[in-house]
mmCIF file of C-alpha atoms in Angstrom:
data_model
loop_
_atom_site.group_PDB
_atom_site.id
_atom_site.type_symbol
_atom_site.label_atom_id
_atom_site.label_comp_id
_atom_site.label_asym_id
_atom_site.label_seq_id
_atom_site.Cartn_x
_atom_site.Cartn_y
_atom_site.Cartn_z
ATOM 1 C CA MET A 1 79.288 165.604 99.266
ATOM 2 C CA LEU A 2 77.285 167.469 101.651
ATOM 3 C CA ARG A 3 77.984 170.783 99.655
ATOM 4 C CA TYR A 4 76.732 169.050 96.537
ATOM 5 C CA LEU A 5 73.328 167.945 97.939
ATOM 6 C CA ASN A 6 72.464 171.568 99.400
ATOM 7 C CA GLN A 7 73.660 172.885 96.123
ATOM 8 C CA CYS A 8 71.232 169.930 94.871
ATOM 9 C CA SER A 9 68.480 170.876 97.050
ATOM 10 C CA ARG A 10 68.531 174.584 95.845
ATOM 11 C CA GLY A 11 67.733 174.061 92.157
ATOM 12 C CA ARG A 12 64.162 172.172 90.622
ATOM 13 C CA GLY A 13 65.856 169.470 89.281
ATOM 14 C CA ALA A 14 66.721 167.239 92.739
ATOM 15 C CA TRP A 15 62.864 168.367 93.722
ATOM 16 C CA LEU A 16 61.392 167.226 90.468
ATOM 17 C CA LEU A 17 63.007 163.731 90.381
ATOM 18 C CA MET A 18 62.271 163.007 93.568
ATOM 19 C CA ALA A 19 58.120 163.487 92.648
ATOM 20 C CA PHE A 20 58.890 161.594 89.405
ATOM 21 C CA THR A 21 60.360 158.648 90.874
ATOM 22 C CA ALA A 22 56.908 158.819 93.467
ATOM 23 C CA PHE A 23 55.064 158.850 89.834
ATOM 24 C CA VAL A 24 56.262 155.980 88.651
ATOM 25 C CA LEU A 25 55.751 154.238 92.068
ATOM 26 C CA GLU A 26 52.438 154.775 92.208
ATOM 27 C CA MET A 27 51.692 153.946 88.350
ATOM 28 C CA VAL A 28 53.808 150.953 88.996
ATOM 29 C CA ALA A 29 50.865 150.378 92.085
ATOM 30 C CA LEU A 30 47.992 150.817 90.205
ATOM 31 C CA TYR A 31 49.341 148.706 87.491
ATOM 32 C CA PHE A 32 49.511 146.038 89.905
ATOM 33 C CA GLN A 33 46.011 146.571 91.103
ATOM 34 C CA HIS A 34 44.516 147.202 87.705
ATOM 35 C CA VAL A 35 46.155 145.321 85.244
ATOM 36 C CA MET A 36 47.926 142.624 87.449
ATOM 37 C CA LEU A 37 44.701 142.176 89.488
ATOM 38 C CA LEU A 38 46.128 142.553 92.516
ATOM 39 C CA LYS A 39 44.054 144.055 95.173
ATOM 40 C CA PRO A 40 45.016 146.257 97.593
ATOM 41 C CA CYS A 41 44.577 146.123 101.208
ATOM 42 C CA VAL A 42 44.053 148.989 103.640
ATOM 43 C CA MET A 43 47.792 149.012 104.405
ATOM 44 C CA CYS A 44 48.641 149.143 100.444
ATOM 45 C CA ILE A 45 46.291 152.143 100.713
ATOM 46 C CA TYR A 46 47.579 153.637 103.659
ATOM 47 C CA GLU A 47 51.906 153.147 101.640
ATOM 48 C CA ARG A 48 50.463 154.979 98.960
ATOM 49 C CA CYS A 49 48.830 157.668 100.736
ATOM 50 C CA ALA A 50 52.671 158.222 102.139
ATOM 51 C CA LEU A 51 53.999 157.844 98.363
ATOM 52 C CA PHE A 52 51.731 160.337 97.720
ATOM 53 C CA GLY A 53 53.296 162.416 100.706
ATOM 54 C CA VAL A 54 57.176 162.347 99.107
ATOM 55 C CA MET A 55 55.661 163.034 95.760
ATOM 56 C CA GLY A 56 53.872 166.390 97.484
ATOM 57 C CA ALA A 57 57.116 167.156 98.552
ATOM 58 C CA GLY A 58 58.536 167.369 95.568
ATOM 59 C CA ILE A 59 56.314 168.924 93.800
ATOM 60 C CA VAL A 60 56.335 171.642 96.918
ATOM 61 C CA GLY A 61 59.895 171.603 97.119
ATOM 62 C CA ALA A 62 59.936 172.451 93.360
ATOM 63 C CA ILE A 63 58.069 175.268 93.434
ATOM 64 C CA ALA A 64 60.486 177.826 94.884
ATOM 65 C CA PRO A 65 63.733 175.796 95.844
ATOM 66 C CA ARG A 66 65.322 178.936 96.728
ATOM 67 C CA THR A 67 63.027 179.686 99.121
ATOM 68 C CA PRO A 68 62.400 178.877 103.005
ATOM 69 C CA LEU A 69 59.386 176.384 101.314
ATOM 70 C CA ARG A 70 62.153 174.496 100.638
ATOM 71 C CA PHE A 71 62.130 173.597 104.696
ATOM 72 C CA ILE A 72 58.645 172.748 104.552
ATOM 73 C CA ALA A 73 58.903 170.388 101.794
ATOM 74 C CA LEU A 74 61.824 168.813 103.938
ATOM 75 C CA GLY A 75 59.283 168.091 106.652
ATOM 76 C CA ILE A 76 56.887 166.635 103.983
ATOM 77 C CA TRP A 77 59.197 164.039 102.997
ATOM 78 C CA ILE A 78 60.542 163.279 106.602
ATOM 79 C CA TYR A 79 57.667 162.917 107.407
ATOM 80 C CA SER A 80 56.007 160.963 104.709
ATOM 81 C CA ALA A 81 59.443 158.417 104.237
ATOM 82 C CA TRP A 82 59.331 158.232 108.282
ATOM 83 C CA GLN A 83 55.233 156.816 108.068
ATOM 84 C CA GLY A 84 55.883 155.227 105.034
ATOM 85 C CA ILE A 85 58.404 152.658 106.386
ATOM 86 C CA ARG A 86 56.464 151.988 110.187
ATOM 87 C CA LEU A 87 53.386 151.403 107.853
ATOM 88 C CA SER A 88 55.371 149.363 105.498
ATOM 89 C CA TYR A 89 56.958 147.345 108.778
ATOM 90 C CA GLU A 90 53.644 146.774 110.363
ATOM 91 C CA HIS A 91 52.299 145.603 106.804
ATOM 92 C CA THR A 92 54.872 142.919 106.426
ATOM 93 C CA MET A 93 55.032 141.743 110.458
ATOM 94 C CA ILE A 94 50.995 141.053 109.135
ATOM 95 C CA GLN A 95 52.019 139.059 106.629
ATOM 96 C CA LEU A 96 54.947 137.514 108.032
ATOM 97 C CA HIS A 97 53.261 137.031 111.592
ATOM 98 C CA PRO A 98 49.361 135.782 110.627
ATOM 99 C CA ASN A 99 47.023 136.078 113.747
ATOM 100 C CA PRO A 100 43.456 135.558 113.193
ATOM 101 C CA PHE A 101 43.727 138.558 116.386
ATOM 102 C CA THR A 102 45.731 140.698 114.694
ATOM 103 C CA THR A 103 44.111 141.932 111.261
ATOM 104 C CA CYS A 104 43.909 145.051 109.253
ATOM 105 C CA ASP A 105 40.445 147.336 108.811
ATOM 106 C CA PHE A 106 38.106 146.255 106.109
ATOM 107 C CA ALA A 107 38.407 149.935 104.528
ATOM 108 C CA ALA A 108 40.706 153.107 105.118
ATOM 109 C CA ARG A 109 39.660 155.394 107.315
ATOM 110 C CA PHE A 110 40.350 158.963 105.925
ATOM 111 C CA PRO A 111 39.409 162.048 107.741
ATOM 112 C CA ALA A 112 35.259 163.812 107.046
ATOM 113 C CA TRP A 113 37.519 166.684 105.421
ATOM 114 C CA LEU A 114 39.418 164.827 102.907
ATOM 115 C CA PRO A 115 37.515 161.352 101.920
ATOM 116 C CA LEU A 116 40.165 159.624 99.179
ATOM 117 C CA ASP A 117 37.896 156.871 98.692
ATOM 118 C CA LYS A 118 35.225 158.995 98.108
ATOM 119 C CA TRP A 119 37.038 161.121 95.834
ATOM 120 C CA LEU A 120 38.695 158.575 93.908
ATOM 121 C CA PRO A 121 37.584 154.855 94.500
ATOM 122 C CA SER A 122 39.690 153.443 91.379
ATOM 123 C CA VAL A 123 42.789 154.666 94.028
ATOM 124 C CA PHE A 124 42.166 154.850 97.425
ATOM 125 C CA VAL A 125 39.095 151.665 98.282
ATOM 126 C CA ALA A 126 40.623 148.945 99.636
ATOM 127 C CA SER A 127 39.569 145.289 98.311
ATOM 128 C CA GLY A 128 41.836 142.904 99.514
ATOM 129 C CA ASP A 129 43.534 140.692 102.521
ATOM 130 C CA CYS A 130 46.836 142.547 104.361
ATOM 131 C CA ALA A 131 48.121 138.787 105.209
ATOM 132 C CA GLU A 132 47.884 138.373 101.990
ATOM 133 C CA ARG A 133 51.586 137.740 99.731
ATOM 134 C CA GLY A 134 49.705 138.035 96.096
ATOM 135 C CA TRP A 135 53.578 139.152 94.570
ATOM 136 C CA THR A 136 57.114 139.158 95.308
ATOM 137 C CA PHE A 137 60.192 139.738 94.121
ATOM 138 C CA LEU A 138 63.770 137.789 94.812
ATOM 139 C CA SER A 139 61.772 136.297 97.366
ATOM 140 C CA LEU A 140 61.270 139.642 99.323
ATOM 141 C CA SER A 141 56.734 140.489 99.131
ATOM 142 C CA MET A 142 55.590 144.226 98.128
ATOM 143 C CA PRO A 143 55.693 145.423 101.769
ATOM 144 C CA GLN A 144 59.109 144.753 101.752
ATOM 145 C CA TRP A 145 60.414 146.347 98.714
ATOM 146 C CA MET A 146 58.194 149.606 100.057
ATOM 147 C CA ILE A 147 60.415 149.280 103.470
ATOM 148 C CA VAL A 148 63.599 149.384 101.247
ATOM 149 C CA VAL A 149 61.980 151.867 98.917
ATOM 150 C CA PHE A 150 60.790 154.353 102.057
ATOM 151 C CA ALA A 151 64.351 153.979 103.433
ATOM 152 C CA PHE A 152 66.148 155.295 100.528
ATOM 153 C CA TYR A 153 63.831 158.410 100.454
ATOM 154 C CA LEU A 154 64.210 158.360 104.641
ATOM 155 C CA ILE A 155 68.230 158.428 103.952
ATOM 156 C CA ALA A 156 68.344 160.524 101.402
ATOM 157 C CA ALA A 157 66.050 163.315 103.082
ATOM 158 C CA VAL A 158 67.740 163.231 106.308
ATOM 159 C CA LEU A 159 71.169 164.089 104.140
ATOM 160 C CA VAL A 160 70.180 166.790 102.424
ATOM 161 C CA THR A 161 68.758 168.057 105.421
ATOM 162 C CA LEU A 162 72.047 167.656 107.354
ATOM 163 C CA ALA A 163 73.652 169.405 104.228
ATOM 164 C CA GLN A 164 71.261 172.521 104.445
ATOM 165 C CA PRO A 165 73.921 174.598 106.624
ATOM 166 C CA PHE A 166 77.063 173.822 104.339
ATOM 167 C CA LYS A 167 76.179 176.938 101.253
ATOM 168 C CA PRO A 168 77.683 175.717 98.307
ATOM 169 C CA LYS A 169 80.663 177.382 96.884
ATOM 170 C CA ARG A 170 80.626 179.710 94.712
ATOM 171 C CA ARG A 171 82.729 179.652 91.502
ATOM 172 C CA ASP A 172 84.362 182.812 90.031
ATOM 173 C CA LEU A 173 86.192 182.595 87.180
ATOM 174 C CA PHE A 174 88.830 185.341 88.000
ATOM 175 C CA SER A 175 89.683 183.869 91.755
ATOM 176 C CA ARG A 176 91.753 181.123 92.895
#
């Protein structure tokens, strides 16, 4: 299995698939926001940023998958998935244990050199309450589902990273 994962990480298809899945999840988030009119909170916006990090890792990995750039993509992938789990867990705790003294910020805090809320306000401006459970599916709220999504991304990233020393077998038509 590890040889197979190594082989997959050296091709563009797996990286593009990962970027595509993150893109689809971003589109679903925008559908919830603009069509279903669910207001994203600050934690939702930060979780979106982590998902954009996973998508960015897929794009970086697809650029040159047979070069050391693959390892940079793996680093971005692991960091983004880990931050996504952390943020989703924190968001879930705010929803499950509402406390008037523990609330999220009113607006997302982006660095001055990357003011995403100014550049794309329709995607990165928060207007909801973190403690509100506006949507559930199979009794899980959106941040709980995001824990599951980011956990899958993290497990896959760790397995692909562990697979890097295992070189794929060369298949030769005339060898035994």
